XYZ file of N, CA and C in Angstrom:
657
model
N -16.407 8.861 -6.974
C -16.020 8.825 -8.396
C -15.934 10.237 -8.968
N -16.894 11.079 -8.578
C -16.906 12.462 -9.068
C -15.699 13.239 -8.542
N -15.423 13.064 -7.252
C -14.283 13.761 -6.642
C -12.969 13.343 -7.290
N -12.802 12.028 -7.467
C -11.550 11.534 -8.055
C -11.391 11.993 -9.501
N -12.490 12.019 -10.260
C -12.411 12.442 -11.652
C -12.057 13.925 -11.765
N -12.635 14.731 -10.881
C -12.321 16.167 -10.890
C -10.857 16.403 -10.535
N -10.377 15.649 -9.536
C -8.983 15.788 -9.113
C -8.028 15.424 -10.239
N -8.345 14.346 -10.956
C -7.486 13.890 -12.044
C -7.556 14.846 -13.240
N -8.736 15.397 -13.502
C -8.871 16.379 -14.590
C -8.009 17.598 -14.294
N -8.053 18.070 -13.055
C -7.226 19.219 -12.656
C -5.744 18.886 -12.782
N -5.383 17.679 -12.338
C -3.983 17.255 -12.400
C -3.497 17.192 -13.845
N -4.327 16.618 -14.713
C -3.949 16.502 -16.124
C -3.795 17.887 -16.773
N -4.727 18.797 -16.463
C -4.662 20.155 -17.015
C -3.428 20.905 -16.524
N -3.133 20.757 -15.225
C -1.957 21.418 -14.657
C -0.660 20.843 -15.233
N -0.644 19.537 -15.433
C 0.531 18.882 -16.009
C 0.776 19.363 -17.434
N -0.297 19.452 -18.210
C -0.170 19.917 -19.596
C 0.291 21.377 -19.635
N -0.273 22.210 -18.759
C 0.122 23.621 -18.695
C 1.598 23.743 -18.307
N 2.046 22.863 -17.382
C 3.448 22.855 -16.962
C 4.363 22.480 -18.134
N 3.942 21.490 -18.905
C 4.734 21.060 -20.067
C 4.858 22.197 -21.081
N 3.763 22.906 -21.297
C 3.752 23.998 -22.273
C 4.673 25.154 -21.873
N 4.952 25.288 -20.585
C 5.798 26.379 -20.099
C 7.298 26.079 -20.225
N 7.622 24.809 -20.525
C 9.034 24.430 -20.624
C 9.692 25.068 -21.846
N 11.017 25.281 -21.744
C 11.729 25.863 -22.884
C 11.984 24.804 -23.957
N 12.509 25.257 -25.073
C 12.697 24.363 -26.216
C 13.696 23.246 -25.904
N 14.672 23.554 -25.037
C 15.674 22.550 -24.687
C 15.071 21.337 -23.999
N 14.002 21.570 -23.244
C 13.316 20.475 -22.558
C 12.794 19.450 -23.563
N 12.202 19.947 -24.662
C 11.606 19.055 -25.659
C 12.656 18.356 -26.512
N 13.892 18.865 -26.473
C 14.977 18.195 -27.196
C 15.575 17.058 -26.382
N 15.366 17.093 -25.049
C 15.986 16.080 -24.180
C 15.013 14.989 -23.738
N 13.723 15.197 -23.925
C 12.738 14.186 -23.510
C 11.979 13.671 -24.732
N 11.656 12.390 -24.709
C 10.941 11.797 -25.841
C 9.460 12.164 -25.788
N 8.884 12.370 -26.956
C 7.453 12.690 -27.033
C 6.617 11.564 -26.444
N 7.056 10.319 -26.655
C 6.335 9.163 -26.116
C 6.250 9.190 -24.599
N 7.344 9.666 -23.950
C 7.345 9.774 -22.487
C 6.341 10.815 -22.017
N 6.294 11.947 -22.724
C 5.343 13.009 -22.365
C 3.910 12.493 -22.504
N 3.637 11.801 -23.595
C 2.301 11.241 -23.817
C 1.931 10.247 -22.722
N 2.913 9.446 -22.310
C 2.673 8.449 -21.256
C 2.356 9.131 -19.927
N 3.072 10.229 -19.642
C 2.827 10.984 -18.402
C 1.402 11.533 -18.369
N 1.009 12.181 -19.463
C -0.273 12.893 -19.489
C -1.454 11.932 -19.544
N -1.282 10.792 -20.191
C -2.403 9.853 -20.348
C -2.370 8.752 -19.293
N -1.502 7.771 -19.473
C -1.512 6.572 -18.617
C -1.128 6.860 -17.173
N -0.068 7.660 -16.952
C 0.403 7.889 -15.586
C -0.642 8.602 -14.735
N -1.292 9.608 -15.318
C -2.321 10.340 -14.586
C -3.508 9.428 -14.265
N -3.855 8.546 -15.216
C -4.951 7.592 -14.982
C -4.608 6.635 -13.841
N -3.338 6.217 -13.768
C -2.903 5.337 -12.680
C -3.017 6.024 -11.323
N -2.708 7.318 -11.296
C -2.814 8.085 -10.057
C -4.259 8.111 -9.566
N -5.205 8.079 -10.510
C -6.625 8.131 -10.156
C -7.020 6.964 -9.252
N -6.351 5.832 -9.411
C -6.672 4.661 -8.587
C -6.447 4.931 -7.102
N -5.548 5.872 -6.783
C -5.300 6.215 -5.384
C -6.470 6.974 -4.771
N -7.327 7.529 -5.615
C -8.480 8.299 -5.134
C -9.766 7.480 -5.227
N -9.636 6.164 -5.282
C -10.804 5.302 -5.413
C -11.509 5.132 -4.074
N -12.723 4.576 -4.124
C -13.497 4.338 -2.900
C -12.767 3.401 -1.944
N -12.058 2.406 -2.500
C -11.337 1.450 -1.659
C -10.261 2.144 -0.828
N -9.595 3.124 -1.441
C -8.538 3.846 -0.735
C -9.123 4.667 0.393
N -10.246 5.340 0.126
C -10.885 6.152 1.158
C -11.403 5.271 2.296
N -11.780 4.037 1.974
C -12.312 3.119 2.987
C -11.254 2.536 3.899
N -9.979 2.804 3.595
C -8.891 2.236 4.391
C -8.920 2.744 5.830
N -9.317 4.007 6.018
C -9.363 4.591 7.366
C -10.298 3.775 8.262
N -11.498 3.457 7.740
C -12.450 2.641 8.484
C -11.910 1.252 8.768
N -11.184 0.695 7.800
C -10.604 -0.636 7.977
C -9.552 -0.643 9.084
N -8.760 0.414 9.147
C -7.722 0.512 10.181
C -8.362 0.599 11.569
N -9.421 1.401 11.675
C -10.140 1.515 12.967
C -10.698 0.156 13.386
N -11.308 -0.552 12.417
C -11.843 -1.899 12.688
C -10.731 -2.835 13.162
N -9.605 -2.794 12.490
C -8.460 -3.641 12.816
C -8.007 -3.420 14.257
N -7.864 -2.147 14.649
C -7.386 -1.817 15.998
C -8.379 -2.291 17.067
N -9.665 -2.036 16.831
C -10.685 -2.419 17.806
C -10.789 -3.934 17.961
N -10.802 -4.652 16.836
C -10.947 -6.114 16.889
C -9.729 -6.750 17.554
N -8.534 -6.283 17.193
C -7.314 -6.853 17.780
C -7.257 -6.580 19.282
N -7.650 -5.372 19.686
C -7.693 -5.032 21.122
C -8.672 -5.949 21.854
N -9.843 -6.157 21.253
C -10.860 -7.028 21.855
C -10.342 -8.458 22.012
N -9.650 -8.956 20.984
C -9.122 -10.322 21.037
C -8.081 -10.475 22.141
N -7.225 -9.468 22.306
C -6.206 -9.533 23.365
C -6.850 -9.513 24.752
N -7.943 -8.761 24.889
C -8.653 -8.718 26.174
C -9.298 -10.072 26.474
N -9.878 -10.693 25.437
C -10.593 -11.958 25.615
C -9.638 -13.139 25.826
N -8.628 -13.241 24.970
C -7.679 -14.360 25.060
C -6.370 -13.915 24.415
N -5.451 -13.401 25.234
C -4.232 -12.798 24.680
C -3.359 -13.820 23.953
N -3.390 -15.096 24.399
C -2.566 -16.117 23.766
C -3.064 -16.415 22.350
N -4.375 -16.514 22.185
C -4.947 -16.752 20.857
C -4.709 -15.536 19.956
N -4.862 -14.347 20.513
C -4.605 -13.118 19.746
C -3.148 -13.067 19.289
N -2.257 -13.562 20.145
C -0.832 -13.595 19.806
C -0.580 -14.578 18.664
N -1.272 -15.725 18.701
C -1.158 -16.720 17.621
C -1.593 -16.118 16.281
N -2.711 -15.383 16.323
C -3.219 -14.750 15.105
C -2.245 -13.680 14.608
N -1.642 -12.950 15.566
C -0.732 -11.855 15.205
C 0.531 -12.345 14.509
N 0.837 -13.629 14.666
C 2.018 -14.207 14.009
C 1.933 -14.065 12.492
N 0.700 -14.081 11.967
C 0.542 -14.006 10.509
C 0.812 -12.606 9.964
N 0.772 -11.576 10.817
C 0.937 -10.201 10.330
C 2.339 -9.925 9.775
N 3.416 -10.333 10.493
C 4.754 -10.151 9.908
C 4.913 -10.916 8.596
N 4.268 -12.085 8.524
C 4.321 -12.878 7.296
C 3.688 -12.113 6.136
N 2.545 -11.471 6.401
C 1.897 -10.642 5.386
C 2.800 -9.501 4.965
N 3.488 -8.898 5.936
C 4.384 -7.771 5.648
C 5.518 -8.200 4.712
N 6.158 -9.340 5.023
C 7.298 -9.788 4.219
C 6.856 -10.238 2.819
N 5.686 -10.862 2.741
C 5.156 -11.246 1.430
C 4.883 -9.995 0.593
N 4.260 -8.995 1.230
C 3.970 -7.741 0.541
C 5.255 -7.065 0.072
N 6.260 -7.079 0.940
C 7.548 -6.462 0.596
C 8.210 -7.197 -0.566
N 8.149 -8.529 -0.526
C 8.740 -9.348 -1.586
C 8.120 -9.017 -2.947
N 6.782 -8.990 -2.988
C 6.096 -8.736 -4.252
C 6.179 -7.267 -4.669
N 6.157 -6.365 -3.681
C 6.170 -4.936 -4.003
C 7.421 -4.564 -4.786
N 8.565 -5.059 -4.341
C 9.822 -4.744 -5.022
C 9.820 -5.250 -6.457
N 9.367 -6.481 -6.634
C 9.382 -7.077 -7.968
C 8.324 -6.463 -8.882
N 7.165 -6.147 -8.310
C 6.114 -5.503 -9.104
C 6.532 -4.109 -9.548
N 7.257 -3.412 -8.689
C 7.727 -2.066 -9.032
C 8.651 -2.124 -10.246
N 9.580 -3.061 -10.226
C 10.505 -3.230 -11.353
C 9.746 -3.648 -12.611
N 8.803 -4.594 -12.443
C 8.058 -5.115 -13.594
C 7.208 -4.025 -14.248
N 6.490 -3.248 -13.444
C 5.612 -2.214 -14.009
C 6.394 -1.021 -14.538
N 7.569 -0.792 -13.999
C 8.428 0.259 -14.561
C 8.880 -0.150 -15.967
N 9.176 -1.431 -16.130
C 9.556 -1.940 -17.454
C 8.383 -1.866 -18.427
N 7.168 -2.167 -17.926
C 5.958 -2.064 -18.754
C 5.756 -0.633 -19.210
N 5.930 0.297 -18.276
C 5.730 1.702 -18.589
C 6.733 2.182 -19.642
N 7.998 1.756 -19.488
C 9.028 2.152 -20.455
C 8.713 1.577 -21.827
N 8.301 0.309 -21.867
C 7.963 -0.334 -23.143
C 6.785 0.369 -23.807
N 5.810 0.794 -23.000
C 4.644 1.515 -23.523
C 5.050 2.857 -24.106
N 5.968 3.560 -23.425
C 6.424 4.861 -23.928
C 7.217 4.706 -25.224
N 7.918 3.575 -25.358
C 8.654 3.314 -26.596
C 7.699 3.124 -27.777
N 6.580 2.448 -27.523
C 5.560 2.269 -28.559
C 4.973 3.616 -28.967
N 4.651 4.442 -27.962
C 4.111 5.780 -28.239
C 5.095 6.622 -29.035
N 6.377 6.524 -28.655
C 7.412 7.292 -29.347
C 7.531 6.853 -30.803
N 7.516 5.534 -31.026
C 7.618 5.026 -32.401
C 6.407 5.459 -33.234
N 5.225 5.388 -32.619
C 4.015 5.837 -33.320
C 4.123 7.303 -33.715
N 4.564 8.127 -32.787
C 4.681 9.564 -33.054
C 5.667 9.829 -34.194
N 6.840 9.212 -34.098
C 7.888 9.456 -35.107
C 7.456 8.952 -36.477
N 6.896 7.734 -36.508
C 6.528 7.146 -37.812
C 5.374 7.895 -38.480
N 4.394 8.319 -37.692
C 3.233 9.009 -38.270
C 3.558 10.437 -38.703
N 4.480 11.086 -37.974
C 4.875 12.442 -38.379
C 5.888 12.420 -39.522
N 6.506 11.262 -39.752
C 7.493 11.137 -40.844
C 6.986 10.210 -41.945
N 5.655 10.087 -42.061
C 5.089 9.119 -42.995
C 5.484 9.405 -44.447
N 5.638 10.698 -44.770
C 6.042 11.053 -46.137
C 7.416 10.521 -46.455
N 8.336 10.664 -45.499
C 9.709 10.173 -45.680
C 9.735 8.652 -45.784
N 8.942 8.000 -44.960
C 8.868 6.528 -44.987
C 8.350 6.046 -46.330
N 7.336 6.713 -46.856
C 6.773 6.340 -48.156
C 7.785 6.567 -49.285
N 8.509 7.680 -49.212
C 9.493 7.989 -50.257
C 10.580 6.936 -50.345
N 10.976 6.408 -49.173
C 12.032 5.395 -49.144
C 11.475 3.968 -49.162
N 10.138 3.844 -49.280
C 9.469 2.538 -49.309
C 9.896 1.660 -48.120
N 9.904 2.280 -46.951
C 10.385 1.599 -45.756
C 9.253 1.166 -44.825
N 8.048 0.974 -45.388
C 6.895 0.609 -44.570
C 7.121 -0.691 -43.788
N 7.687 -1.691 -44.485
C 7.887 -2.992 -43.847
C 8.901 -2.910 -42.711
N 9.912 -2.089 -42.883
C 10.915 -1.903 -41.838
C 10.306 -1.298 -40.586
N 9.412 -0.317 -40.782
C 8.741 0.317 -39.654
C 7.793 -0.666 -38.951
N 7.131 -1.506 -39.750
C 6.237 -2.521 -39.191
C 7.028 -3.497 -38.315
N 8.199 -3.892 -38.790
C 9.041 -4.822 -38.032
C 9.524 -4.201 -36.721
N 9.880 -2.915 -36.773
C 10.282 -2.214 -35.539
C 9.129 -2.172 -34.541
N 7.938 -1.881 -35.067
C 6.761 -1.793 -34.213
C 6.434 -3.151 -33.594
N 6.554 -4.208 -34.384
C 6.284 -5.558 -33.882
C 7.275 -5.948 -32.792
N 8.537 -5.523 -32.959
C 9.550 -5.809 -31.934
C 9.225 -5.082 -30.634
N 8.759 -3.843 -30.749
C 8.398 -3.055 -29.565
C 7.181 -3.649 -28.851
N 6.182 -4.072 -29.617
C 4.986 -4.662 -29.001
C 5.304 -6.025 -28.382
N 6.243 -6.762 -28.996
C 6.657 -8.049 -28.432
C 7.347 -7.833 -27.083
N 8.174 -6.785 -27.013
C 8.850 -6.443 -25.761
C 7.831 -6.029 -24.697
N 6.816 -5.265 -25.120
C 5.746 -4.841 -24.205
C 4.965 -6.051 -23.702
N 4.638 -6.970 -24.592
C 3.916 -8.190 -24.214
C 4.694 -9.006 -23.184
N 6.008 -9.082 -23.389
C 6.846 -9.846 -22.460
C 6.779 -9.251 -21.052
N 6.961 -7.944 -20.959
C 6.965 -7.279 -19.645
C 5.584 -7.313 -18.988
N 4.530 -7.205 -19.795
C 3.171 -7.340 -19.264
C 2.969 -8.746 -18.693
N 3.523 -9.741 -19.389
C 3.417 -11.129 -18.925
C 4.103 -11.336 -17.581
N 5.296 -10.734 -17.424
C 6.030 -10.832 -16.161
C 5.224 -10.181 -15.033
N 4.710 -8.969 -15.296
C 3.931 -8.245 -14.288
C 2.653 -8.997 -13.936
N 1.983 -9.547 -14.942
C 0.731 -10.273 -14.715
C 0.972 -11.552 -13.907
N 2.092 -12.213 -14.161
C 2.436 -13.428 -13.411
C 2.640 -13.115 -11.934
N 3.381 -12.041 -11.673
C 3.609 -11.630 -10.283
C 2.294 -11.227 -9.611
N 1.471 -10.467 -10.348
C 0.209 -9.986 -9.799
C -0.732 -11.149 -9.490
N -0.748 -12.154 -10.379
C -1.650 -13.296 -10.184
C -1.182 -14.198 -9.042
N 0.119 -14.171 -8.748
C 0.644 -14.977 -7.638
C 0.472 -14.262 -6.298
N 0.343 -12.944 -6.363
C 0.280 -12.112 -5.150
C -0.961 -12.437 -4.302
N -2.134 -12.430 -4.932
C -3.392 -12.679 -4.223
C -3.451 -14.057 -3.569
N -3.186 -15.134 -4.319
C -3.211 -16.475 -3.720
C -2.206 -16.654 -2.577
N -1.060 -15.967 -2.662
C -0.073 -16.068 -1.587
C -0.614 -15.439 -0.306
N -1.320 -14.304 -0.450
C -1.960 -13.680 0.708
C -3.062 -14.584 1.264
N -3.791 -15.254 0.365
C -4.849 -16.180 0.797
C -4.265 -17.338 1.597
N -3.050 -17.756 1.239
C -2.382 -18.834 1.963
C -2.146 -18.423 3.419
N -1.800 -17.147 3.615
C -1.594 -16.637 4.975
C -2.913 -16.657 5.754
N -4.019 -16.338 5.065
C -5.339 -16.421 5.699
C -5.604 -17.832 6.211
N -5.247 -18.815 5.398
C -5.449 -20.218 5.773
C -4.589 -20.578 6.978
N -3.356 -20.077 6.997
C -2.464 -20.335 8.136
C -3.078 -19.786 9.425
N -3.679 -18.577 9.328
C -4.349 -17.984 10.491
C -5.486 -18.852 10.984
N -6.272 -19.369 10.053
C -7.395 -20.255 10.413
C -6.894 -21.533 11.081
N -5.804 -22.088 10.551
C -5.213 -23.308 11.124
C -4.751 -23.056 12.559
N -4.141 -21.885 12.791
C -3.660 -21.546 14.135
C -4.818 -21.450 15.128
N -5.924 -20.826 14.690
C -7.104 -20.712 15.560
C -7.655 -22.089 15.887
N -7.760 -22.948 14.877
C -8.284 -24.298 15.092
C -7.340 -25.139 15.957
N -6.027 -24.992 15.711
C -5.042 -25.760 16.484
C -5.073 -25.365 17.963
N -5.339 -24.077 18.215
C -5.402 -23.603 19.591
C -6.760 -23.923 20.229
N -7.841 -23.740 19.458
C -9.183 -23.875 20.014
C -9.709 -25.292 20.107
N -9.346 -26.159 19.141
C -9.898 -27.519 19.106
C -9.622 -28.314 20.389
N -8.369 -28.346 20.885
C -8.126 -29.079 22.139
C -8.929 -28.516 23.323
N -9.093 -27.180 23.351
C -9.853 -26.559 24.440
C -11.336 -26.927 24.366
N -11.856 -27.040 23.131
C -13.254 -27.458 22.964
C -13.426 -28.900 23.458
N -12.436 -29.746 23.122
C -12.521 -31.163 23.493
C -12.417 -31.385 25.003
N -11.625 -30.529 25.699
C -11.535 -30.716 27.155
C -12.520 -29.836 27.921
N -13.361 -29.101 27.173
C -14.455 -28.370 27.802
C -14.121 -27.001 28.348
N -12.894 -26.492 28.073
C -12.516 -25.165 28.591
C -12.901 -24.031 27.633
N -13.364 -24.394 26.444
C -13.812 -23.390 25.475
C -14.951 -23.981 24.668
N -15.936 -23.145 24.325
C -17.063 -23.645 23.535
C -16.756 -23.539 22.045
N -17.457 -24.331 21.266
C -17.298 -24.303 19.811
C -17.672 -22.924 19.252
N -18.689 -22.307 19.853
C -19.136 -20.985 19.402
C -18.044 -19.937 19.508
N -17.237 -20.037 20.570
C -16.137 -19.081 20.767
C -15.093 -19.245 19.664
N -14.772 -20.500 19.327
C -13.789 -20.772 18.271
C -14.279 -20.215 16.940
N -15.559 -20.478 16.640
C -16.143 -19.980 15.385
C -16.129 -18.448 15.361
N -16.416 -17.816 16.485
C -16.419 -16.346 16.550
C -15.018 -15.791 16.330
N -14.004 -16.483 16.865
C -12.630 -16.039 16.657
C -12.231 -16.140 15.184
N -12.723 -17.157 14.510
C -12.440 -17.289 13.067
C -13.080 -16.137 12.291
N -14.249 -15.703 12.752
C -14.917 -14.549 12.126
C -14.114 -13.278 12.380
N -13.588 -13.134 13.603
C -12.762 -11.966 13.929
C -11.478 -11.961 13.106
N -10.961 -13.160 12.860
C -9.747 -13.283 12.052
C -9.970 -12.696 10.659
N -11.139 -12.967 10.074
C -11.484 -12.410 8.761
C -11.515 -10.883 8.825
N -12.084 -10.337 9.910
C -12.152 -8.880 10.090
C -10.759 -8.263 10.214
N -9.828 -9.024 10.779
C -8.454 -8.534 10.916
C -7.701 -8.602 9.594
N -7.936 -9.679 8.862
C -7.178 -9.888 7.627
C -7.624 -8.974 6.493
N -8.920 -8.572 6.517
C -9.443 -7.714 5.453
C -8.713 -6.372 5.380
N -8.517 -5.667 6.527
C -7.753 -4.411 6.461
C -6.316 -4.619 5.996
N -5.703 -5.745 6.426
C -4.334 -6.031 5.994
C -4.265 -6.198 4.481
N -5.273 -6.865 3.923
C -5.341 -7.038 2.468
C -5.520 -5.688 1.773
N -6.423 -4.860 2.321
C -6.682 -3.545 1.737
C -5.418 -2.698 1.760
N -4.725 -2.745 2.890
C -3.494 -1.963 3.013
C -2.438 -2.451 2.024
N -2.301 -3.768 1.889
C -1.346 -4.342 0.937
C -1.686 -3.926 -0.485
N -2.979 -3.930 -0.793
C -3.421 -3.537 -2.131
C -3.081 -2.081 -2.436
N -3.282 -1.203 -1.444
C -3.005 0.219 -1.638
C -1.506 0.482 -1.742
N -0.716 -0.223 -0.930
C 0.749 -0.103 -1.019
C 1.207 -0.507 -2.415
N 0.641 -1.591 -2.922
C 0.969 -2.054 -4.263
C 0.597 -1.003 -5.315
N -0.551 -0.365 -5.119
C -1.024 0.675 -6.040
C -0.078 1.879 -6.027
N 0.344 2.262 -4.812
C 1.282 3.384 -4.683
C 2.587 3.072 -5.414
């Protein structure tokens, strides 16, 4: 937490210093709301990449490689059955990643529009009062927040569907292990303990895949 906070503080300071070095033409072509969004929200989002979960991905990858290698040595056919779920996880992640990227980009734009309206209205409050246009500004602000709410709703819907869809793949993996192991247990060529252990290994394999999907989504 300390390392990530220091990194983000440095990034924010460097970003602000970079903005201050720009010429006047730069500030005429970019909205103040966008600059505020960059320095505040965008930098905070970057901080999530420096979280403990992200650093733990290396250990998860090592675990994944070792467990999968062990499973192939023990029973390559069962390991192959389990591996079938990995491409499915990839395509699900790809499906949601594209849509989440579009959704959160829209959220970010809507947020910058709110910031821009706040900046303009508060710096021009004297003019607004002189023309008695308070209600007009309120209506504009309400329209902007309604647009932001809509895009947040779209992003939240996709995000809430993402986790359960990955969980469905976990269930498919468990079904494959049981479908392969149950007949072998019944005819005596495999013990129940081995099947249960493979289900435990399946969890160890799926956890890194989930972590990786989460980090890809964060990126």
